[in-house]
XYZ file of C-alpha atoms in Angstrom:
592
model
C -136.587 37.622 -162.243
C -133.994 35.140 -162.024
C -134.664 34.304 -165.218
C -134.674 37.430 -166.875
C -131.226 37.790 -165.296
C -129.450 34.961 -167.036
C -131.344 35.587 -170.252
C -129.969 38.901 -170.192
C -126.208 37.590 -169.106
C -125.979 35.391 -171.766
C -127.424 37.746 -174.694
C -124.713 40.301 -173.060
C -121.772 37.695 -173.456
C -122.930 36.449 -176.925
C -122.373 40.474 -177.753
C -118.991 40.394 -176.361
C -118.406 37.536 -178.421
C -119.204 39.131 -181.482
C -117.469 42.122 -181.248
C -114.281 40.056 -180.803
C -113.372 40.676 -177.662
C -111.266 38.786 -174.980
C -113.959 37.538 -172.611
C -112.753 33.783 -172.189
C -110.684 32.456 -170.567
C -109.807 29.802 -172.887
C -109.791 31.950 -176.259
C -106.359 33.145 -175.291
C -103.236 30.438 -175.537
C -99.615 30.930 -174.331
C -96.538 29.455 -175.806
C -94.673 28.099 -171.951
C -94.348 25.078 -171.913
C -94.323 22.940 -168.557
C -90.286 22.551 -168.884
C -89.869 26.018 -170.176
C -90.532 27.732 -173.279
C -91.604 25.731 -176.113
C -89.649 25.188 -179.667
C -91.663 22.489 -181.816
C -88.798 21.557 -184.145
C -86.731 20.439 -181.378
C -89.756 18.871 -179.463
C -89.097 15.469 -178.588
C -90.829 12.256 -180.052
C -93.034 9.919 -179.497
C -90.538 7.621 -180.924
C -87.518 9.312 -179.140
C -89.434 8.365 -175.647
C -89.220 4.463 -176.757
C -92.309 3.675 -178.007
C -92.422 1.367 -180.755
C -93.241 2.401 -184.119
C -96.203 0.171 -184.569
C -97.670 1.767 -181.814
C -96.713 5.546 -182.571
C -98.337 4.604 -186.018
C -101.935 3.691 -184.163
C -101.311 6.426 -182.004
C -101.461 9.337 -184.825
C -104.256 7.632 -186.704
C -106.333 7.353 -183.285
C -105.490 10.644 -182.066
C -104.845 13.243 -184.453
C -104.721 15.720 -182.005
C -101.702 14.353 -180.438
C -98.821 15.475 -182.356
C -95.874 15.492 -179.800
C -95.734 14.393 -176.251
C -95.433 16.985 -173.763
C -92.466 17.182 -171.388
C -94.194 15.079 -168.383
C -94.739 12.669 -171.183
C -91.532 12.278 -172.825
C -89.614 12.076 -169.385
C -92.195 9.638 -167.919
C -92.745 6.942 -170.835
C -89.118 6.991 -171.075
C -88.381 6.230 -167.391
C -90.806 3.390 -167.227
C -89.440 1.443 -170.779
C -86.329 1.297 -168.070
C -85.652 -1.248 -165.631
C -85.935 1.895 -162.367
C -89.075 2.378 -159.804
C -90.573 6.084 -160.657
C -92.053 8.782 -158.031
C -93.646 11.636 -160.334
C -94.725 15.040 -159.889
C -96.471 17.200 -162.376
C -99.429 19.753 -162.526
C -102.701 18.069 -163.319
C -103.553 18.502 -167.300
C -100.364 17.529 -168.742
C -101.089 13.896 -169.585
C -99.692 11.553 -167.338
C -102.705 8.586 -167.052
C -102.289 9.070 -171.163
C -98.404 8.419 -171.158
C -99.009 5.735 -168.863
C -101.158 3.419 -170.894
C -99.368 4.262 -173.406
C -96.180 2.970 -171.694
C -97.559 -0.351 -170.685
C -99.154 -1.120 -174.188
C -95.303 -0.644 -175.237
C -94.080 -3.393 -172.220
C -94.093 -6.649 -173.813
C -96.473 -9.396 -173.385
C -96.518 -11.892 -170.058
C -96.583 -15.332 -171.859
C -95.864 -18.575 -170.380
C -95.069 -21.515 -172.255
C -95.952 -24.918 -171.558
C -94.599 -28.208 -172.993
C -96.134 -29.340 -175.858
C -98.769 -26.265 -175.418
C -99.622 -23.256 -177.184
C -97.909 -20.440 -174.679
C -100.506 -18.367 -172.300
C -101.036 -14.769 -171.473
C -100.175 -13.186 -167.847
C -100.916 -10.149 -166.686
C -98.449 -7.986 -167.159
C -99.160 -4.071 -165.426
C -101.954 -3.509 -162.519
C -102.889 -0.061 -162.455
C -104.636 1.113 -159.513
C -106.777 4.230 -159.765
C -109.106 5.829 -156.812
C -112.353 6.338 -159.313
C -114.824 4.077 -161.435
C -114.827 6.940 -164.176
C -111.091 6.932 -164.343
C -110.716 3.451 -164.610
C -113.279 3.935 -167.680
C -111.300 6.604 -169.268
C -108.313 4.334 -169.197
C -110.866 1.552 -171.291
C -112.212 4.056 -173.402
C -108.297 5.175 -174.276
C -107.516 1.809 -174.946
C -111.144 1.283 -176.921
C -109.923 4.355 -178.959
C -105.980 2.870 -179.728
C -106.851 -0.338 -180.625
C -109.811 -0.394 -182.668
C -112.063 -3.461 -183.893
C -110.051 -3.716 -187.237
C -107.103 -5.002 -184.681
C -109.136 -6.568 -182.385
C -112.793 -7.618 -182.110
C -112.331 -7.826 -177.829
C -110.586 -5.419 -175.630
C -110.343 -8.313 -173.350
C -106.968 -9.796 -174.006
C -105.173 -6.008 -174.076
C -107.173 -4.706 -171.072
C -109.335 -5.147 -168.675
C -111.353 -2.861 -165.980
C -111.964 -4.644 -162.367
C -114.754 -1.766 -160.268
C -117.449 -2.199 -157.673
C -120.414 -2.029 -159.353
C -120.195 -4.080 -161.943
C -120.848 -7.878 -162.012
C -118.076 -9.701 -159.812
C -118.750 -13.385 -160.997
C -118.896 -11.779 -164.623
C -115.176 -9.787 -164.201
C -113.821 -13.178 -162.844
C -114.739 -15.149 -165.191
C -113.231 -13.097 -168.251
C -110.093 -12.507 -166.113
C -109.896 -16.703 -165.644
C -110.797 -17.143 -169.828
C -108.738 -14.117 -170.727
C -106.131 -12.471 -168.780
C -104.956 -8.863 -169.635
C -102.168 -7.833 -170.604
C -103.326 -4.971 -168.273
C -105.859 -4.516 -165.655
C -107.324 -0.898 -164.620
C -108.966 -1.302 -161.065
C -109.708 0.599 -158.158
C -108.025 -0.235 -154.567
C -111.481 -1.765 -152.790
C -112.203 -3.994 -155.808
C -108.565 -5.107 -156.013
C -108.435 -5.590 -152.294
C -111.546 -7.946 -152.507
C -109.947 -10.371 -155.332
C -106.452 -10.459 -153.180
C -108.174 -11.183 -149.644
C -110.375 -14.007 -151.498
C -107.959 -17.112 -152.212
C -109.881 -18.475 -154.524
C -109.640 -14.949 -157.030
C -106.014 -14.356 -155.877
C -104.507 -16.046 -158.183
C -106.378 -14.628 -161.046
C -104.183 -11.306 -160.497
C -100.576 -12.828 -161.301
C -98.892 -11.236 -158.514
C -96.117 -13.332 -158.601
C -95.070 -12.624 -162.026
C -96.340 -8.797 -162.525
C -94.040 -6.842 -164.082
C -95.604 -3.196 -162.864
C -97.782 -1.801 -160.380
C -98.977 1.559 -161.049
C -100.978 4.129 -158.715
C -102.037 6.903 -160.785
C -103.364 9.577 -158.320
C -101.207 7.919 -155.633
C -102.093 10.172 -152.878
C -105.686 9.360 -152.835
C -105.094 5.708 -153.241
C -103.019 5.970 -150.027
C -104.310 8.175 -148.210
C -101.302 9.019 -146.164
C -102.240 11.476 -143.181
C -100.310 15.285 -143.408
C -96.312 16.011 -142.707
C -97.825 16.733 -138.755
C -100.635 14.704 -138.261
C -102.571 15.637 -135.053
C -102.524 12.323 -132.978
C -106.105 11.150 -134.289
C -105.095 11.807 -137.725
C -102.596 9.371 -136.891
C -104.982 6.806 -135.122
C -107.348 6.909 -137.405
C -104.797 6.319 -140.400
C -103.639 3.107 -138.334
C -107.146 2.150 -137.449
C -108.606 2.328 -140.857
C -106.023 1.755 -143.284
C -106.562 3.062 -146.971
C -107.344 -0.623 -148.990
C -104.291 0.932 -150.978
C -101.901 0.373 -148.693
C -103.370 -2.918 -147.938
C -102.182 -3.835 -151.175
C -98.642 -2.650 -151.535
C -98.338 -4.513 -148.488
C -99.714 -7.580 -149.608
C -98.328 -7.410 -152.691
C -95.022 -5.815 -152.143
C -94.727 -8.623 -148.728
C -94.394 -11.139 -151.619
C -92.364 -9.455 -154.545
C -88.985 -7.089 -154.304
C -89.044 -3.561 -156.611
C -86.423 -2.391 -158.070
C -84.909 0.293 -155.365
C -86.268 -1.770 -152.336
C -84.456 -2.453 -149.340
C -83.347 -0.885 -146.117
C -85.578 1.762 -144.402
C -84.038 5.128 -144.708
C -84.950 7.516 -141.873
C -84.725 10.771 -143.938
C -85.737 9.592 -147.546
C -87.920 11.646 -149.519
C -87.813 14.339 -147.122
C -87.317 18.062 -148.651
C -84.858 20.165 -147.216
C -86.920 23.523 -145.868
C -87.327 25.611 -143.246
C -89.341 24.565 -140.628
C -92.679 25.520 -139.758
C -93.749 27.913 -137.056
C -95.277 26.759 -133.387
C -96.438 23.234 -133.144
C -96.051 21.872 -136.566
C -91.880 22.414 -135.500
C -90.111 19.630 -137.870
C -88.404 17.344 -135.090
C -84.373 17.340 -135.788
C -82.625 14.897 -138.355
C -81.263 13.355 -135.106
C -84.533 12.654 -133.417
C -86.074 11.244 -136.622
C -83.140 8.804 -137.423
C -83.970 7.456 -133.326
C -87.793 7.226 -134.273
C -87.386 5.623 -137.405
C -84.408 3.287 -136.288
C -85.877 2.460 -132.955
C -89.243 1.818 -133.766
C -90.525 -1.629 -132.217
C -93.440 -1.841 -133.976
C -94.176 -0.897 -137.731
C -97.427 -2.149 -139.327
C -95.800 -2.341 -142.809
C -93.989 -5.423 -144.318
C -90.327 -4.548 -145.207
C -89.200 -4.272 -148.212
C -87.867 -7.176 -149.867
C -84.559 -7.504 -150.811
C -83.414 -8.940 -154.217
C -81.262 -11.938 -155.255
C -79.541 -12.801 -158.017
C -82.104 -13.984 -160.285
C -85.048 -12.145 -159.164
C -87.405 -10.543 -161.559
C -88.396 -7.243 -159.522
C -91.126 -5.327 -159.601
C -91.541 -1.922 -161.282
C -93.596 0.441 -158.274
C -94.790 3.355 -160.145
C -96.680 6.430 -158.194
C -98.245 9.302 -159.926
C -99.502 12.904 -159.017
C -100.212 16.512 -158.803
C -99.225 16.432 -155.372
C -96.907 13.773 -154.548
C -95.107 15.709 -151.691
C -92.734 14.370 -149.004
C -95.124 12.685 -147.287
C -95.634 10.105 -149.795
C -91.696 9.621 -150.894
C -90.976 9.616 -147.203
C -93.392 6.800 -146.273
C -92.005 4.650 -149.577
C -88.726 5.132 -148.266
C -88.397 5.796 -144.644
C -91.245 3.975 -143.331
C -91.478 1.471 -145.866
C -88.365 0.820 -147.844
C -90.630 0.194 -150.945
C -89.193 3.030 -152.828
C -86.338 5.012 -152.453
C -85.922 7.766 -153.833
C -82.212 10.181 -154.059
C -80.211 8.076 -151.690
C -76.557 6.872 -152.587
C -77.616 3.073 -153.748
C -80.699 3.826 -155.567
C -79.656 6.491 -158.254
C -80.082 3.812 -161.006
C -83.060 1.862 -159.701
C -85.409 4.886 -158.711
C -86.240 8.102 -160.502
C -87.645 11.000 -158.590
C -89.251 13.398 -161.681
C -90.870 16.954 -160.718
C -92.384 18.953 -163.300
C -93.890 21.353 -161.063
C -90.566 22.711 -159.925
C -91.353 23.184 -155.791
C -88.533 20.494 -155.158
C -85.989 22.264 -156.460
C -86.990 25.366 -155.314
C -87.409 27.098 -158.596
C -88.774 31.281 -158.479
C -92.659 31.053 -159.611
C -93.174 27.411 -158.685
C -96.833 26.452 -158.376
C -98.587 23.700 -157.244
C -101.552 24.660 -160.339
C -100.555 26.110 -163.643
C -100.862 29.489 -164.002
C -103.086 29.648 -166.572
C -106.264 29.142 -164.360
C -108.016 32.014 -163.243
C -109.637 31.114 -160.098
C -112.724 33.621 -158.607
C -115.271 33.051 -155.426
C -118.826 33.432 -155.378
C -120.937 34.013 -151.838
C -124.629 33.184 -151.352
C -125.337 35.391 -148.344
C -128.687 34.280 -146.649
C -132.055 36.594 -147.989
C -134.651 34.787 -145.810
C -136.733 37.719 -144.940
C -136.131 39.561 -148.149
C -136.917 36.940 -150.159
C -140.240 36.351 -148.446
C -141.439 40.488 -148.251
C -139.875 41.075 -151.788
C -140.378 38.926 -155.000
C -137.614 40.634 -156.911
C -135.386 40.465 -154.443
C -131.659 40.048 -156.902
C -129.291 37.512 -155.799
C -127.268 37.820 -152.742
C -124.298 37.229 -154.378
C -120.771 38.825 -153.582
C -117.061 38.438 -153.806
C -115.288 37.036 -151.420
C -113.892 39.037 -148.892
C -109.682 38.090 -148.858
C -108.806 37.978 -145.016
C -104.839 38.606 -144.939
C -102.783 36.043 -142.602
C -101.782 38.183 -140.325
C -102.302 42.315 -139.688
C -99.941 44.827 -138.340
C -99.790 46.128 -134.969
C -102.151 48.518 -135.713
C -104.382 46.397 -137.666
C -107.537 44.686 -137.006
C -109.080 41.577 -138.106
C -112.612 41.169 -139.083
C -114.757 39.049 -136.940
C -115.870 35.665 -137.805
C -119.040 34.480 -138.019
C -120.389 30.770 -138.832
C -121.611 30.389 -142.294
C -125.349 29.590 -142.205
C -125.513 25.884 -143.146
C -128.710 24.206 -145.128
C -129.451 20.666 -144.972
C -126.122 19.309 -146.701
C -128.452 16.066 -148.235
C -130.673 18.346 -150.525
C -129.303 21.209 -152.903
C -129.917 24.999 -152.356
C -131.647 26.769 -154.211
C -129.973 29.769 -153.695
C -126.275 28.087 -154.625
C -128.086 26.973 -157.885
C -129.017 30.235 -158.858
C -125.346 31.795 -158.439
C -124.402 28.901 -160.565
C -126.814 29.397 -163.264
C -126.127 33.170 -163.269
C -122.095 32.307 -163.836
C -122.401 30.248 -166.136
C -124.728 32.465 -168.141
C -122.696 35.722 -167.403
C -119.228 33.437 -169.106
C -121.105 32.291 -171.901
C -119.751 28.803 -170.643
C -119.235 26.126 -173.643
C -118.226 23.604 -172.025
C -118.802 23.627 -167.695
C -118.530 21.049 -165.006
C -120.145 21.514 -161.805
C -118.630 19.240 -158.944
C -121.697 18.954 -156.117
C -121.101 17.735 -152.165
C -121.039 13.819 -152.220
C -124.165 14.042 -150.396
C -126.416 15.908 -152.749
C -128.395 14.220 -155.560
C -127.107 14.407 -159.066
C -130.485 13.879 -160.551
C -131.884 16.227 -158.162
C -129.222 19.366 -159.100
C -129.784 18.564 -163.000
C -133.224 19.253 -162.427
C -133.272 22.010 -160.540
C -130.605 23.543 -163.061
C -132.900 22.717 -166.364
C -135.744 24.372 -164.598
C -133.346 27.236 -164.548
C -132.566 27.349 -167.983
C -128.979 25.353 -167.611
C -128.136 22.631 -170.054
C -126.753 20.213 -167.360
C -126.212 16.603 -168.151
C -124.662 13.966 -165.366
C -121.544 12.208 -166.448
C -122.102 8.439 -166.569
C -119.041 6.440 -166.368
C -118.225 5.311 -169.671
C -120.609 8.105 -171.400
C -118.918 10.570 -174.621
C -118.025 13.667 -173.069
C -118.122 15.372 -176.325
C -121.680 16.738 -176.713
C -122.161 19.663 -178.921
C -122.896 23.080 -178.037
C -123.607 24.354 -174.920
C -122.956 21.979 -171.378
C -122.799 21.824 -168.142
C -121.879 18.519 -167.018
C -122.157 17.434 -163.208
C -120.369 15.200 -161.498
C -119.775 14.478 -157.562
C -116.905 16.334 -156.494
C -115.377 12.860 -154.693
C -115.423 11.071 -158.148
C -113.840 14.089 -160.231
C -110.076 13.193 -159.627
C -108.164 12.133 -163.052
C -111.280 12.882 -165.132
C -110.295 14.243 -168.394
C -112.469 16.068 -170.741
C -112.255 17.878 -173.671
C -112.328 21.818 -174.662
C -113.495 22.109 -170.594
C -113.045 25.591 -169.718
C -115.342 26.323 -166.405
C -115.355 24.158 -163.138
C -117.484 25.674 -160.045
C -117.072 24.105 -156.811
C -120.489 24.578 -154.876
C -119.715 24.585 -151.290
C -116.839 23.516 -148.832
C -118.542 19.831 -149.166
C -116.996 20.090 -152.139
C -113.464 22.093 -151.915
C -112.844 20.002 -148.737
C -109.259 20.989 -148.811
C -105.996 22.251 -150.562
C -104.869 18.989 -152.185
C -108.483 18.342 -153.542
C -108.966 21.848 -154.438
C -106.162 21.226 -156.667
C -106.915 18.379 -158.406
C -110.796 19.824 -158.929
C -109.134 22.929 -160.486
C -106.990 20.886 -162.521
C -110.259 19.675 -164.514
C -109.255 22.853 -166.684
C -106.412 24.181 -168.694
C -105.449 20.523 -169.773
C -103.054 20.089 -172.815
C -104.931 18.516 -175.356
C -102.061 17.786 -178.436
C -98.576 18.221 -178.758
C -97.472 21.761 -178.422
C -97.389 21.938 -174.746
C -99.816 24.502 -174.744
C -101.945 25.105 -172.418
C -105.725 27.131 -172.700
C -106.791 29.284 -170.048
C -109.286 28.196 -167.413
C -111.429 29.639 -164.526
C -112.283 27.961 -161.459
C -115.876 29.391 -159.526
C -116.269 28.555 -155.711
C -119.464 29.257 -154.868
C -119.575 29.400 -150.989
C -122.502 29.739 -148.035
C -122.337 33.040 -146.546
C -123.767 34.895 -143.356
C -126.846 36.503 -142.789
C -127.601 39.794 -144.415
C -127.502 42.089 -142.045
C -124.401 40.714 -139.593
C -121.512 43.185 -141.350
C -119.007 40.324 -140.442
C -116.736 37.932 -142.664
C -118.823 34.584 -142.549
C -116.657 31.498 -141.456
C -116.282 29.409 -144.859
C -114.538 33.127 -146.462
C -111.895 32.412 -143.842
C -111.360 28.851 -144.807
C -111.525 29.608 -148.490
C -108.805 32.322 -147.941
C -106.443 30.114 -146.028
C -106.943 27.645 -148.786
C -105.747 29.974 -151.728
C -102.771 31.021 -149.188
C -101.682 26.751 -149.207
C -102.024 27.285 -152.970
C -100.004 30.748 -153.411
C -103.299 31.741 -155.512
C -105.224 35.342 -155.576
C -108.410 35.156 -156.295
C -109.539 37.500 -159.024
C -112.967 39.375 -158.700
C -116.126 38.014 -160.533
C -117.500 40.733 -162.495
C -121.006 41.201 -161.339
C -121.519 44.678 -162.856
C -124.696 43.365 -164.818
C -126.324 41.536 -161.919
C -125.448 45.620 -159.960
C -126.910 46.977 -163.310
C -130.170 44.977 -163.417
C -130.746 45.813 -159.428
C -130.579 49.771 -160.067
C -132.879 49.188 -162.911
C -134.928 47.452 -160.921
C -134.687 49.693 -157.771
C -135.814 52.446 -160.265
C -138.856 51.251 -161.145
C -139.526 50.213 -157.989
C -139.668 54.056 -157.397
C -141.686 55.128 -160.012
C -144.372 52.724 -158.915
C -144.487 54.218 -155.448
C -145.055 57.384 -157.164
C -147.399 56.328 -159.102
C-alpha cells in the first residue's frame, strides 16, 4: 500500500509541475539581498573588495556562476585584508567560508630567507573547521580554483589534516611542503600541538592568520545563563578548540588583545524573566575583575616590532556569549571597545544586534514544516493496508490566558536509538515524493547507521545516496543525500532545495537547527538572490488512542519560538484522499 501512495504522490507532483504551477519552494526568486534591496549595477566587485586581479580572473574562469560577491563576502574580504581581528555573524548560505578562502589566497605567502640558500615557505593561515566534510569542501574549492594547469600538486597551496587519514603521511607532507593555508579539525590540530615532534610543523611563531569557521561549534561554550552542571562540564571537558586558542594565544598577541573588559561583547537587551535574570553590571565587573582563578591564559600585549596574529571568528550563530568570552573572560579579541576601534571588527549581517525590525536568525526564504508520526502498532498488526499515521505538528502557544488550558503533555514513544525507525523513513519517503524533490538532504541521528538507512529508503523507492567526504554532489536526476546531523555544519550542496531532520536527536537544539536548516536557500551566484527552500522535521509522536500532545511537539514548539518561526502545514491531502479511497474499498468489500 505504501508503494502505491508514494507512486501516486510522485505522479501528482509531476502533473503540477507540468501545468506550470508554483509547487516548489525553490522555483521563485526574490530580489532582496542580505543588506537590503540589491542593485546589480552598483554592486561591489571582488576587485573592489581587495582581491588581486589575477585571482579574480581565475575565480571567474573556474566558478563561472560567481559573478559578484554577496554583501557578506564583500565586507568580510575587505576586513580580512586589513590589519585587524574580525568577528562575523551572517545568515547561513551567504558565502562566509568561500570568502575566507579567497581572502587567505590573496594574502602574501610566508617566506623565510637564509644566507646563500633559496627561500623556504611557511604556513600563512590556519583555518579550524568543526567537521571533516567542511575541511574537504575547502580542499575541493581550492582544487577548482588552482587548476592542474597552474600547479600539478595542491600541497603548496592548501593542505587538510583531519582524523581518519594517515597521520604519518600528513606530517611528512607538512614537513616537506608547508602549505600557504592549512585546514584542520580541532582534534587533529590539538594532537599536533601537544606532540613536541609535530608542533613546529604548524609554524605558530610566524602564523599570520588563525580563523575559526563555525566558531561556536569549535569552542562549544555554554549558554548565556548556564546551569552549574553546564559550567562544570565546560571546565572539566574543555573543547579542543579552546585548548588550541589557549596554546596559540599564549605565544602570540592579536591585533585587539589586551586587558579583559568586564562587559565586552555583551549586547544590551532587557533581562529575561525568572531565574535567568542577568546580574547587574556592577556585579559582573566585580566577578570578572576579582576572580582569583582563571583557567585561560591572558592575552599578550603587543610590543613595538611585534607581528600580531590576526584572529577571525565567524558563524551564523556568533552571539554575545562568544564575544563576551573573547573580550571579557580572555581579552583575546575585544570588539566595540574604545581602544580597539581600529584593531577589531564586529560585523553583523543578521540585524539582530542592531535591533532591526524583522531581523531573524534564519533567512525568511526558508519554509518550515513539522510532521509527527504516531505509534500504531496494534493497527498495523490487524490491518495490512493501514496508511501512515502522519499528521502536522500541534504548535503549542507560549502561554494561555486566565481561562485557557494548556494541553496535557505525554512522553513521545522512544524506539531503539541505534536502529533506523521504519515509520519515520516511510514518512520521509512520502514527503520526498509529495514535493517532487530534485535535490534533498536527510539528516539522521548520529547513532543511526547510514548504510542501513540508505538500504531501507532504496527499498521504498527513494534514490538515497550517502555523502562521502570529497565526493561530488552534482548527481543528475532526483537524489536524496544522507548524512548524520553532526557532520552537516557548513556543508554546501549546490541546488539543494529540501532538508529533512529525522527525530529530535537530529534537531538537538535551536542553534543546531539553525545550521541544519541553513543547508538550503544558499546564495550560489553574485546576484545576492536566495532561492526558496524547505525544511521538514519528522518527529516521534504519541500513542494512537491518546488525544494529548507528545513531548516532542512541546520541545519543537519551544524551539520554533526561540528562532522566531511559525511552521507551515504540510499538504497531506493526498494521504487523506487515499485513506478515504481505501475506506470506500473496505466498505464495498464487506457488503459483498
